[in-house]
Short mmCIF file of C-alpha atoms in Angstrom, two decimals:
data_model
loop_
_atom_site.label_atom_id
_atom_site.label_comp_id
_atom_site.label_asym_id
_atom_site.label_seq_id
_atom_site.Cartn_x
_atom_site.Cartn_y
_atom_site.Cartn_z
CA UNK B 1 33.45 253.86 46.12
CA UNK B 2 33.19 256.75 48.58
CA UNK B 3 29.99 255.29 50.04
CA UNK B 4 31.70 251.94 50.67
CA UNK B 5 34.59 253.64 52.47
CA UNK B 6 32.25 255.70 54.62
CA UNK B 7 30.07 252.68 55.44
CA UNK B 8 33.17 250.69 56.43
CA UNK B 9 34.35 253.52 58.67
CA UNK B 10 30.95 253.79 60.37
CA UNK B 11 30.72 250.05 60.97
CA UNK B 12 34.22 249.81 62.42
CA UNK B 13 33.97 252.88 64.67
CA UNK B 14 30.49 252.16 66.07
CA UNK B 15 31.44 248.79 67.51
CA UNK B 16 29.13 246.71 65.33
CA UNK B 17 32.01 245.65 63.11
CA UNK B 18 34.78 243.12 63.75
CA UNK B 19 36.60 242.87 67.06
CA UNK B 20 39.80 244.90 67.42
CA UNK B 21 43.19 243.25 67.13
CA UNK B 22 44.45 242.54 70.67
CA UNK B 23 47.94 241.45 71.72
CA UNK B 24 49.28 240.22 75.07
CA UNK B 25 52.90 240.47 76.15
CA UNK B 26 53.73 238.65 79.40
CA UNK B 27 56.22 240.06 81.87
CA UNK B 28 59.89 239.30 81.35
CA UNK B 29 60.25 238.00 84.91
CA UNK B 30 57.81 236.70 87.57
CA UNK B 31 55.72 239.48 89.07
CA UNK B 32 56.23 241.89 86.17
CA UNK B 33 52.84 242.95 84.80
CA UNK B 34 51.77 241.96 81.31
CA UNK B 35 51.29 244.57 78.62
CA UNK B 36 48.06 244.53 76.61
CA UNK B 37 47.94 246.33 73.27
CA UNK B 38 44.74 246.83 71.29
CA UNK B 39 44.60 248.15 67.74
CA UNK B 40 41.42 249.65 66.34
CA UNK B 41 41.23 250.80 62.71
CA UNK B 42 40.56 254.52 62.20
CA UNK B 43 40.19 254.80 58.42
CA UNK B 44 40.49 258.23 56.86
CA UNK B 45 40.11 259.74 53.43
CA UNK B 46 43.67 261.00 53.95
CA UNK B 47 45.10 257.46 54.15
CA UNK B 48 47.99 256.76 51.81
CA UNK B 49 48.46 253.51 49.86
CA UNK B 50 50.11 250.96 52.13
CA UNK B 51 49.68 253.07 55.29
CA UNK B 52 46.62 252.49 57.49
CA UNK B 53 45.54 254.69 60.41
CA UNK B 54 44.82 252.88 63.66
CA UNK B 55 44.47 253.70 67.32
CA UNK B 56 46.87 251.94 69.69
CA UNK B 57 45.53 251.45 73.21
CA UNK B 58 47.96 250.29 75.90
CA UNK B 59 47.48 248.88 79.38
CA UNK B 60 46.56 251.70 81.73
CA UNK B 61 44.34 253.58 79.30
CA UNK B 62 46.96 255.28 77.12
CA UNK B 63 45.56 255.78 73.58
CA UNK B 64 47.75 256.93 70.70
CA UNK B 65 47.25 257.54 67.00
CA UNK B 66 49.29 254.99 65.07
CA UNK B 67 49.94 253.75 61.56
CA UNK B 68 50.06 250.17 60.26
CA UNK B 69 52.01 249.21 57.16
CA UNK B 70 53.29 246.03 55.52
CA UNK B 71 56.87 244.94 56.19
CA UNK B 72 58.29 244.49 52.72
CA UNK B 73 61.68 243.11 53.81
CA UNK B 74 60.25 239.77 55.01
CA UNK B 75 58.86 236.88 52.98
CA UNK B 76 55.66 236.50 55.00
CA UNK B 77 52.63 238.71 55.50
CA UNK B 78 54.04 240.80 58.33
CA UNK B 79 52.83 244.17 59.56
CA UNK B 80 54.54 246.98 61.46
CA UNK B 81 52.54 249.41 63.61
CA UNK B 82 54.16 252.59 64.91
CA UNK B 83 52.97 255.10 67.48
CA UNK B 84 54.75 257.88 69.31
CA UNK B 85 54.33 260.61 71.85
CA UNK B 86 55.73 264.11 71.76
CA UNK B 87 57.78 263.32 74.87
CA UNK B 88 60.19 261.18 72.83
CA UNK B 89 58.51 257.83 73.53
CA UNK B 90 58.04 255.47 70.58
CA UNK B 91 56.10 252.21 70.42
CA UNK B 92 56.60 249.68 67.63
CA UNK B 93 54.58 246.49 67.16
CA UNK B 94 55.43 243.79 64.62
CA UNK B 95 52.87 241.05 63.88
CA UNK B 96 52.94 238.07 61.52
CA UNK B 97 50.06 236.12 59.97
CA UNK B 98 50.22 233.45 62.70
CA UNK B 99 49.72 236.06 65.44
CA UNK B 100 53.27 236.10 66.80
CA UNK B 101 54.21 239.61 67.86
CA UNK B 102 57.07 241.73 69.17
CA UNK B 103 56.46 244.99 71.02
CA UNK B 104 59.26 247.54 71.39
CA UNK B 105 59.21 250.60 73.66
CA UNK B 106 61.86 253.27 73.22
CA UNK B 107 62.28 256.31 75.48
CA UNK B 108 64.77 258.78 74.05
CA UNK B 109 67.15 260.15 76.62
CA UNK B 110 68.26 263.70 77.12
CA UNK B 111 71.78 265.04 76.84
CA UNK B 112 72.55 263.75 80.34
CA UNK B 113 70.56 260.48 80.18
CA UNK B 114 70.85 257.46 77.93
CA UNK B 115 67.89 256.19 75.93
CA UNK B 116 65.97 253.27 77.41
CA UNK B 117 64.55 250.45 75.33
CA UNK B 118 62.64 247.24 76.04
CA UNK B 119 61.22 244.55 73.78
CA UNK B 120 58.68 241.86 74.61
CA UNK B 121 57.32 238.99 72.58
CA UNK B 122 53.75 237.76 72.71
CA UNK B 123 50.65 236.68 70.80
CA UNK B 124 47.76 238.47 69.13
CA UNK B 125 44.06 237.60 68.75
CA UNK B 126 41.60 238.63 66.04
CA UNK B 127 44.57 239.41 63.81
CA UNK B 128 43.88 237.45 60.61
CA UNK B 129 41.52 239.94 58.97
CA UNK B 130 43.71 242.93 59.76
CA UNK B 131 47.00 241.32 58.72
CA UNK B 132 45.47 240.33 55.37
CA UNK B 133 44.28 243.90 54.75
CA UNK B 134 47.33 245.74 56.08
CA UNK B 135 49.91 243.54 54.37
CA UNK B 136 48.34 243.83 50.89
CA UNK B 137 50.28 246.11 48.59
#
């Protein structure tokens, strides 16, 4: 069992495994740049049941540790991925089995500033394998 987990981790992190899950979110208005989000599994022996470690890479080179988990409040095989930064910035990505996705960015405000939030919808590629694995309970 341990050997299988280690072999899977080596295959996925060396690049010889499956392609990462990639999502595109077009701009909300003409001229606004698209946001690209890529998720790469980062399995660990510390993983908990129903919670999978991934790396979230955003347009511009930002890479964050994240966690994927099934969404149990929906009827379909939907997955929620969360990432955050110490500066009070949170990213949330919801994906369904068909590859439809919603990406939410929340910047917490200070005492003198209000929080800012934006949500975009888009599509994901190479998602089937990951959604099946991450949505299994």
